[in-house]
Coordinates of C-alpha atoms and ligand atoms in Angstrom, one line a residue:
M1 CA 0.0 0.0 0.0
L2 CA 2.7 2.5 1.0
E3 CA 4.6 1.8 -2.2
H4 CA 1.5 1.6 -4.4
P5 CA -0.9 4.3 -3.3
R6 CA -2.1 5.0 -6.8
S7 CA -2.8 1.3 -7.7
A8 CA -4.6 1.0 -4.3
A9 CA -6.8 4.0 -5.1
L10 CA -7.6 2.9 -8.6
Y11 CA -8.6 -0.5 -7.3
A12 CA -10.9 1.0 -4.7
G13 CA -12.5 3.2 -7.4
A14 CA -12.8 0.2 -9.8
E15 CA -14.9 -1.6 -7.3
N16 CA -17.7 0.8 -8.0
S17 CA -18.2 -0.3 -11.6
L18 CA -16.2 -3.5 -12.2
L19 CA -17.3 -6.8 -10.8
G20 CA -14.7 -7.6 -8.2
G21 CA -12.8 -4.4 -9.0
V22 CA -11.1 -5.9 -12.0
P23 CA -11.8 -6.0 -15.7
M24 CA -11.3 -9.8 -15.9
N25 CA -12.1 -12.1 -13.0
W26 CA -8.7 -13.8 -12.6
M27 CA -7.0 -10.5 -12.3
K28 CA -8.2 -10.7 -8.7
K29 CA -6.1 -13.7 -8.1
W30 CA -2.7 -11.9 -8.2
S31 CA -1.1 -12.1 -4.8
G32 CA -1.4 -8.9 -2.7
A33 CA -4.4 -7.0 -1.6
F34 CA -5.0 -5.5 -5.0
P35 CA -3.4 -5.8 -8.5
V36 CA -0.7 -3.4 -9.6
F37 CA -2.1 -1.1 -12.3
V38 CA 0.0 -0.7 -15.4
K39 CA 1.0 2.6 -16.9
S40 CA 3.1 1.4 -19.8
A41 CA 5.1 -1.6 -21.1
K42 CA 7.9 -2.0 -23.6
G43 CA 10.0 -5.1 -24.4
A44 CA 10.7 -7.1 -21.2
H45 CA 9.7 -4.3 -18.8
F46 CA 6.7 -2.4 -17.6
T47 CA 6.0 0.6 -15.3
C48 CA 3.2 0.7 -12.9
V49 CA 1.0 3.8 -12.2
D50 CA 3.1 4.5 -9.0
G51 CA 6.3 4.8 -11.2
H52 CA 8.0 1.4 -10.3
E53 CA 9.7 -0.5 -13.0
Y54 CA 9.4 -4.2 -13.3
V55 CA 11.1 -7.1 -15.1
D56 CA 8.2 -8.9 -16.8
L57 CA 8.7 -12.7 -16.8
C58 CA 4.9 -13.2 -17.1
L59 CA 4.6 -11.5 -20.5
G60 CA 0.9 -11.6 -20.5
D61 CA 1.0 -15.3 -19.9
T62 CA 2.5 -15.7 -23.4
G63 CA 0.4 -13.1 -25.1
A64 CA 3.5 -10.9 -25.0
M65 CA 6.2 -13.6 -25.6
T66 CA 7.3 -11.3 -28.4
G67 CA 8.1 -8.6 -25.8
H68 CA 5.7 -5.7 -25.3
S69 CA 4.8 -3.7 -28.3
P70 CA 7.7 -4.7 -30.7
D71 CA 8.5 -1.7 -32.9
V72 CA 8.1 -3.6 -36.1
V73 CA 4.7 -4.8 -35.2
V74 CA 3.5 -1.4 -33.8
E75 CA 4.6 0.3 -37.1
A76 CA 2.8 -2.2 -39.3
V77 CA -0.3 -2.2 -37.1
A78 CA -0.4 1.6 -37.0
K79 CA -0.4 1.8 -40.8
R80 CA -3.2 -0.8 -41.0
L81 CA -5.2 1.1 -38.4
R82 CA -5.3 4.1 -40.8
E83 CA -6.1 1.9 -43.7
G84 CA -9.1 -0.1 -42.5
I85 CA -9.4 -2.5 -39.6
T86 CA -12.1 -5.0 -40.6
L87 CA -14.0 -5.8 -43.7
M88 CA -15.1 -9.4 -44.0
L89 CA -12.8 -9.5 -47.1
P90 CA -9.3 -10.8 -47.2
T91 CA -6.1 -8.7 -47.3
E92 CA -2.8 -9.7 -48.9
D93 CA -1.2 -10.3 -45.5
A94 CA -3.3 -13.5 -45.2
L95 CA -1.2 -15.2 -47.9
Y96 CA 2.0 -14.4 -46.2
V97 CA 0.7 -15.8 -42.8
G98 CA -0.7 -18.9 -44.4
E99 CA 2.6 -19.7 -46.2
D100 CA 4.7 -18.9 -43.1
L101 CA 2.6 -21.2 -40.9
K102 CA 2.7 -23.9 -43.5
K103 CA 6.5 -23.9 -43.4
R104 CA 6.7 -23.7 -39.6
F105 CA 4.3 -26.6 -38.8
G106 CA 4.2 -28.6 -42.0
L107 CA 0.4 -28.4 -42.3
P108 CA -0.9 -27.0 -45.6
Y109 CA -4.2 -25.2 -44.7
W110 CA -4.9 -22.5 -42.2
Q111 CA -7.8 -20.5 -40.8
F112 CA -7.9 -17.7 -38.2
T113 CA -9.8 -16.7 -35.1
L114 CA -9.3 -14.0 -32.4
T115 CA -8.4 -16.3 -29.6
A116 CA -6.8 -19.7 -29.0
T117 CA -9.9 -20.8 -27.2
D118 CA -11.9 -20.2 -30.4
A119 CA -9.3 -22.0 -32.5
N120 CA -9.5 -25.0 -30.2
R121 CA -13.3 -24.9 -30.2
F122 CA -13.5 -24.8 -34.0
S123 CA -10.9 -27.6 -34.4
I124 CA -13.0 -29.7 -32.0
R125 CA -16.1 -29.0 -34.1
I126 CA -14.3 -30.0 -37.3
A127 CA -13.0 -33.2 -35.7
R128 CA -16.5 -34.1 -34.5
E129 CA -17.9 -33.4 -37.9
V130 CA -15.5 -35.3 -39.9
T131 CA -15.2 -38.3 -37.6
Q132 CA -19.0 -38.3 -36.7
R133 CA -17.9 -39.0 -33.1
P134 CA -19.3 -37.3 -30.0
K135 CA -16.3 -37.1 -27.6
I136 CA -13.0 -35.4 -27.2
L137 CA -10.0 -36.6 -25.1
V138 CA -7.9 -34.3 -22.9
F139 CA -5.3 -34.8 -20.2
H140 CA -6.0 -34.4 -16.5
Y141 CA -5.2 -30.9 -15.4
C142 CA -4.9 -29.6 -19.0
Y143 CA -5.9 -26.0 -19.9
H144 CA -6.9 -25.1 -23.5
G145 CA -8.8 -21.8 -22.8
T146 CA -12.5 -21.6 -21.9
V147 CA -13.4 -24.6 -24.0
D148 CA -16.4 -26.3 -22.3
E149 CA -15.4 -29.9 -23.1
S150 CA -11.9 -29.4 -21.6
F151 CA -13.1 -28.3 -18.1
A152 CA -13.1 -31.9 -17.1
G153 CA -11.1 -33.8 -14.5
L154 CA -10.7 -37.2 -13.0
H155 CA -12.1 -37.9 -9.6
D156 CA -11.1 -41.3 -8.4
G157 CA -10.6 -42.3 -12.0
V158 CA -14.1 -41.0 -13.0
V159 CA -14.6 -38.0 -15.3
G160 CA -16.5 -35.1 -13.9
P161 CA -16.5 -31.3 -13.9
R162 CA -13.1 -29.7 -13.0
R163 CA -13.0 -28.0 -9.6
G164 CA -14.2 -24.4 -10.1
N165 CA -16.1 -25.2 -13.4
I166 CA -18.7 -22.4 -13.5
G167 CA -22.1 -23.5 -14.8
P168 CA -21.1 -26.4 -17.0
P169 CA -23.5 -26.7 -19.9
V170 CA -23.6 -30.5 -19.5
D171 CA -21.8 -32.9 -17.3
P172 CA -18.4 -33.1 -19.0
S173 CA -18.5 -36.9 -18.8
E174 CA -20.9 -36.7 -21.7
T175 CA -18.5 -34.9 -23.9
T176 CA -15.0 -35.8 -22.6
R177 CA -12.7 -38.6 -21.8
V178 CA -9.8 -37.7 -19.5
V179 CA -6.5 -39.6 -19.0
E180 CA -3.2 -38.8 -17.3
F181 CA -0.4 -37.6 -19.5
N182 CA 2.4 -40.1 -20.2
D183 CA 0.1 -43.1 -19.6
L184 CA -0.2 -45.0 -22.9
N185 CA -2.3 -47.8 -21.5
A186 CA -4.9 -45.3 -20.2
L187 CA -4.8 -43.5 -23.6
E188 CA -5.5 -46.7 -25.4
D189 CA -8.3 -47.8 -23.0
A190 CA -10.0 -44.5 -23.7
L191 CA -9.6 -44.6 -27.4
M192 CA -10.8 -48.2 -27.6
H193 CA -14.4 -47.0 -27.2
H194 CA -14.2 -45.6 -30.8
D195 CA -16.2 -42.6 -29.8
V196 CA -13.3 -40.1 -29.4
A197 CA -13.2 -37.5 -32.3
C198 CA -10.0 -36.0 -31.3
I199 CA -7.2 -35.8 -28.7
L200 CA -6.7 -32.1 -27.8
A201 CA -3.3 -31.9 -26.3
E202 CA -0.4 -29.6 -25.5
P203 CA 2.7 -31.5 -26.7
A204 CA 4.1 -30.8 -23.3
M205 CA 1.8 -29.7 -20.5
T206 CA 2.4 -26.1 -19.5
N207 CA -0.5 -25.2 -17.4
V208 CA 0.2 -27.4 -14.4
G209 CA 4.0 -26.9 -14.2
I210 CA 5.9 -28.0 -17.3
I211 CA 5.4 -31.7 -17.9
L212 CA 7.6 -33.1 -20.7
P213 CA 6.5 -36.2 -22.6
D214 CA 8.4 -39.5 -21.9
G215 CA 10.7 -40.5 -24.7
G216 CA 8.7 -42.2 -27.4
Y217 CA 5.3 -41.1 -25.8
W218 CA 4.1 -39.0 -28.8
K219 CA 5.2 -41.5 -31.4
A220 CA 3.1 -44.2 -29.7
A221 CA 0.2 -41.8 -28.9
R222 CA 0.2 -40.7 -32.6
E223 CA 0.0 -44.4 -33.7
L224 CA -2.8 -45.1 -31.2
A225 CA -4.8 -42.1 -32.5
R226 CA -4.5 -43.4 -36.1
R227 CA -5.3 -47.0 -35.1
Y228 CA -8.6 -45.9 -33.4
G229 CA -9.6 -43.2 -35.9
S230 CA -9.2 -40.1 -33.6
L231 CA -7.6 -36.9 -34.9
L232 CA -4.6 -35.5 -33.0
I233 CA -4.8 -31.7 -32.3
A234 CA -1.6 -30.1 -31.0
D235 CA -2.4 -27.0 -29.1
E236 CA 0.9 -25.1 -29.5
T237 CA -0.4 -21.9 -28.0
H238 CA 2.2 -22.1 -25.1
T239 CA 4.6 -24.8 -26.5
I240 CA 5.5 -22.4 -29.3
C241 CA 8.1 -21.5 -26.8
A242 CA 10.0 -24.6 -28.0
G243 CA 11.0 -22.9 -31.3
P244 CA 9.6 -21.3 -34.4
G245 CA 7.5 -24.3 -35.2
G246 CA 6.7 -25.3 -31.7
C247 CA 7.1 -28.9 -30.5
T248 CA 5.4 -30.0 -33.8
A249 CA 8.6 -29.1 -35.7
E250 CA 11.1 -29.6 -32.8
W251 CA 10.0 -33.1 -32.0
G252 CA 8.7 -34.2 -35.5
L253 CA 5.2 -34.7 -34.2
Q254 CA 2.6 -35.3 -37.0
P255 CA -0.6 -33.8 -35.7
D256 CA -3.8 -33.7 -37.8
M257 CA -4.4 -30.1 -36.7
V258 CA -2.4 -27.5 -34.9
V259 CA -3.6 -24.5 -32.9
F260 CA -1.5 -21.4 -32.3
G261 CA -2.8 -18.3 -30.5
K262 CA -1.7 -15.6 -28.1
A263 CA 1.9 -14.6 -29.2
I264 CA 1.1 -15.0 -32.9
G265 CA 0.0 -11.3 -33.1
S266 CA 2.2 -9.9 -30.4
G267 CA -0.9 -9.4 -28.2
I268 CA -3.2 -8.1 -30.9
P269 CA -6.1 -10.5 -30.7
A270 CA -5.3 -13.3 -33.3
A271 CA -5.0 -17.0 -33.4
A272 CA -4.7 -19.7 -36.1
Y273 CA -5.6 -23.4 -36.6
G274 CA -4.2 -25.5 -39.4
C275 CA -5.0 -29.0 -40.8
T276 CA -3.6 -31.7 -43.0
E277 CA -4.6 -32.3 -46.7
E278 CA -6.6 -35.3 -45.5
V279 CA -8.5 -33.3 -42.9
A280 CA -9.1 -30.5 -45.4
Q281 CA -10.6 -32.9 -47.9
R282 CA -12.9 -34.4 -45.3
I283 CA -14.0 -30.9 -44.2
S284 CA -14.8 -30.0 -47.8
A285 CA -16.8 -33.1 -48.3
R286 CA -19.1 -32.2 -45.4
I287 CA -19.4 -28.4 -45.3
H288 CA -21.5 -26.8 -48.0
L289 CA -21.3 -23.2 -49.3
E290 CA -24.8 -22.2 -48.4
D291 CA -24.4 -23.2 -44.8
C292 CA -20.8 -22.3 -44.1
D293 CA -21.6 -19.1 -42.2
V294 CA -24.0 -20.7 -39.8
G295 CA -22.3 -23.9 -38.8
G296 CA -20.8 -22.7 -35.5
I297 CA -17.3 -21.9 -36.9
G298 CA -16.4 -18.3 -37.4
G299 CA -16.7 -14.9 -36.0
T300 CA -17.3 -11.4 -37.5
L301 CA -13.9 -10.2 -36.6
A302 CA -12.0 -13.4 -37.2
G303 CA -9.3 -13.0 -39.8
N304 CA -9.8 -9.2 -39.8
A305 CA -7.2 -7.0 -41.6
L306 CA -5.6 -5.8 -38.4
S307 CA -4.9 -9.2 -36.8
M308 CA -3.6 -10.5 -40.2
T309 CA -1.1 -7.6 -40.3
A310 CA -0.1 -8.1 -36.7
M311 CA 0.4 -11.9 -37.3
R312 CA 2.5 -11.1 -40.5
A313 CA 4.7 -8.7 -38.8
T314 CA 5.2 -11.0 -35.8
L315 CA 6.0 -14.1 -37.8
E316 CA 8.2 -12.2 -40.3
R317 CA 10.2 -10.1 -37.8
V318 CA 9.8 -11.2 -34.3
L319 CA 9.2 -15.0 -33.8
T320 CA 12.3 -15.7 -35.9
S321 CA 14.9 -18.5 -35.4
K322 CA 17.5 -15.9 -34.3
N323 CA 15.2 -14.5 -31.6
F324 CA 14.4 -18.0 -30.4
E325 CA 18.0 -18.8 -30.0
K326 CA 18.5 -15.8 -27.8
M327 CA 15.3 -16.4 -25.8
I328 CA 16.2 -20.1 -25.2
A329 CA 19.7 -19.3 -24.0
L330 CA 18.2 -16.9 -21.5
A331 CA 15.8 -19.5 -20.2
V332 CA 18.7 -21.9 -19.8
R333 CA 20.4 -19.2 -17.7
F334 CA 17.2 -18.6 -15.6
N335 CA 17.1 -22.4 -14.9
E336 CA 20.7 -22.5 -13.8
G337 CA 20.1 -19.6 -11.4
V338 CA 17.0 -21.3 -9.9
S339 CA 18.5 -24.7 -9.8
S340 CA 21.7 -23.7 -8.1
T341 CA 19.7 -21.7 -5.5
I342 CA 17.5 -24.7 -4.8
K343 CA 20.6 -26.9 -4.4
Q344 CA 22.3 -24.4 -2.1
Q345 CA 19.2 -24.3 0.1
E346 CA 18.8 -28.1 0.0
L347 CA 15.2 -27.8 -0.9
P348 CA 13.3 -30.8 -2.5
W349 CA 12.2 -28.6 -5.5
N350 CA 13.0 -28.8 -9.2
V351 CA 13.0 -26.6 -12.2
Q352 CA 12.0 -27.5 -15.8
R353 CA 12.3 -25.8 -19.1
L354 CA 10.7 -26.0 -22.5
G355 CA 12.5 -23.7 -25.0
C356 CA 12.2 -20.2 -23.6
R357 CA 9.7 -21.1 -20.8
A358 CA 10.9 -22.2 -17.4
E359 CA 9.0 -23.2 -14.2
Y360 CA 9.9 -24.5 -10.8
T361 CA 7.8 -27.0 -8.8
F362 CA 7.8 -27.8 -5.1
C363 CA 8.8 -31.5 -5.5
A364 CA 12.2 -33.1 -5.9
M365 CA 11.6 -34.9 -9.3
P366 CA 9.8 -33.3 -12.3
P367 CA 6.2 -34.6 -12.3
R368 CA 5.2 -36.9 -15.2
N369 CA 1.5 -36.2 -15.1
G370 CA -1.1 -33.6 -14.0
R371 CA -2.1 -35.3 -10.8
A372 CA 1.5 -35.5 -9.5
S373 CA 2.2 -31.8 -10.5
A374 CA -1.1 -30.6 -8.9
A375 CA -0.2 -32.5 -5.7
A376 CA 3.0 -30.7 -5.4
A377 CA 1.4 -27.2 -5.7
D378 CA 1.3 -25.0 -2.6
F379 CA -1.0 -22.0 -3.0
E380 CA 0.3 -20.0 0.0
L381 CA 3.9 -20.7 -0.7
E382 CA 3.4 -19.7 -4.4
R383 CA 1.7 -16.4 -3.4
F384 CA 4.5 -15.6 -1.0
L385 CA 7.2 -16.1 -3.6
H386 CA 5.2 -14.1 -6.2
L387 CA 4.6 -11.1 -3.9
Y388 CA 8.1 -11.2 -2.7
A389 CA 9.4 -10.9 -6.3
L390 CA 6.7 -8.3 -7.3
N391 CA 7.6 -6.0 -4.3
R392 CA 11.2 -6.2 -5.5
G393 CA 10.5 -5.5 -9.2
V394 CA 10.0 -8.9 -10.8
L395 CA 6.7 -10.2 -12.2
M396 CA 6.2 -13.9 -12.3
T397 CA 3.3 -15.6 -14.1
P398 CA 0.4 -15.8 -11.6
F399 CA -1.2 -19.1 -10.6
H400 CA 2.1 -21.0 -11.2
N401 CA 5.8 -20.5 -11.0
M402 CA 6.5 -19.8 -14.7
A403 CA 8.9 -17.4 -16.3
L404 CA 9.0 -16.6 -20.0
M405 CA 11.8 -14.9 -22.0
C406 CA 11.2 -12.5 -24.8
P407 CA 13.7 -11.2 -27.4
D408 CA 14.3 -8.0 -25.1
T409 CA 14.9 -9.9 -21.9
T410 CA 18.5 -9.4 -20.7
E411 CA 21.0 -11.4 -18.7
Q412 CA 20.7 -8.6 -16.0
D413 CA 16.9 -9.3 -15.8
I414 CA 17.6 -12.9 -15.2
G415 CA 20.2 -12.1 -12.6
R416 CA 17.8 -9.8 -10.8
H417 CA 15.3 -12.8 -10.6
T418 CA 18.1 -15.2 -9.3
T419 CA 19.1 -12.7 -6.6
I420 CA 15.6 -12.1 -5.4
F421 CA 14.7 -15.8 -5.5
G422 CA 17.7 -16.5 -3.4
E423 CA 16.8 -13.8 -0.8
A424 CA 13.2 -15.2 -0.7
L425 CA 14.5 -18.7 0.1
D426 CA 16.9 -17.3 2.7
E427 CA 13.9 -15.7 4.5
L428 CA 11.8 -18.8 4.1
K429 CA 14.4 -21.0 5.6
Q430 CA 14.8 -18.7 8.5
A431 CA 11.0 -18.6 9.1
W432 CA 10.9 -22.5 8.8
A433 CA 13.8 -23.0 11.2
Ligands
PLP1 C1 -2.5 -24.2 -24.1 C2 -3.5 -23.1 -24.1 N1 -4.4 -23.1 -25.2 C3 -5.3 -22.2 -25.3 C4 -5.4 -21.1 -24.4 C5 -6.5 -20.1 -24.6 O1 -5.9 -18.9 -24.9 P1 -6.9 -17.6 -25.0 O2 -7.3 -17.4 -23.5 O3 -6.1 -16.5 -25.5 O4 -8.2 -18.0 -25.8 C6 -4.5 -21.1 -23.3 C7 -4.6 -20.0 -22.3 O5 -3.9 -20.0 -21.3 C8 -3.6 -22.1 -23.2 O6 -2.7 -22.1 -22.1

């Protein structure tokens, strides 16, 4: 409060007109009595309304993995803003974006939405339509945006609504099969029912810590999906951190569909989903021109001129191989700092990394599935560490211990985190002693 009087006053004022005092309900969940209000952000830093400067390791939970407001995107978008924002007609940028995504992910055909949630929802619809099957399969503790079917969890092995699921339209057991990640037997048991239209998966789980696939897992899972006639949708919205073509390119996955949102437009609302030639043909066979605007796939602003420009500039100039090399090296450095601090303090914690994304978990060994990772979470401890860092000028991603690097992050920024993390653990150890 003493250090953030303006944020405190704005929050108090916001309570008069915003539900919970925030524009989006989860902004309430930041640790501290109120969220810090932002004045401006650029690259890897932002300044709050009280004039404090922060290293941003949250980067809009991947929406700003490009760094805040990259100049090249701002310039292209500013020009587009003056020349027409949305028309329901294509612009030339769409061709560049389609060709670029084709090269990155190896899938020939692409469509656009404003959010990764929508890209997932439309991919699921397509999978249901072309397979004529009712269910989807997701992994326990997955997150794919506010997709109704994915808000399912396992309770003593039985599928039900995930904790906190607000007003589920139907019991998710009607729409969804859920299995643990890295369990091929469970996956095969679920697919054997021949009612799964698609597996919707992050190639590595990133929303309940970072959970990497076991060696050979995706090769076997890919084969199982083919054997039982289910499509494989790789949601690369977060795992794009692995490289310019996400895990799909890095690990040679062969998904039937790919979803890529958030960072694709440097934060300008935009997302994409792509499919194979085979899926494209199956879609064409079932969707007729007269009905294509009322089938539940689309959006008035989807594919608008502004988001196409933002995607083009981002793909062409920001999410480049050169920038990824730099960002990944920084994440390696972040992990070395966290890992050596954990060792020094002899704590049974670990730190994982996927490309330019890093995350520490409060257990000795990296978890192999959602259940194990969720069991290691400690809400109060996490809030303490986040608030400790925030009060000293470093913003971590809320609701987990994730740090993301952008092309503008510096070694000094990482060093600042390592120092603060060390001081926090010193204080914790003293309090625990
Ligand atoms: C893997 C993954 N997919 C999709 C989404 C949804 O993105 P959006 O909220 O931008 O629709 C998220 C959001 O965190 C995500 O983590």
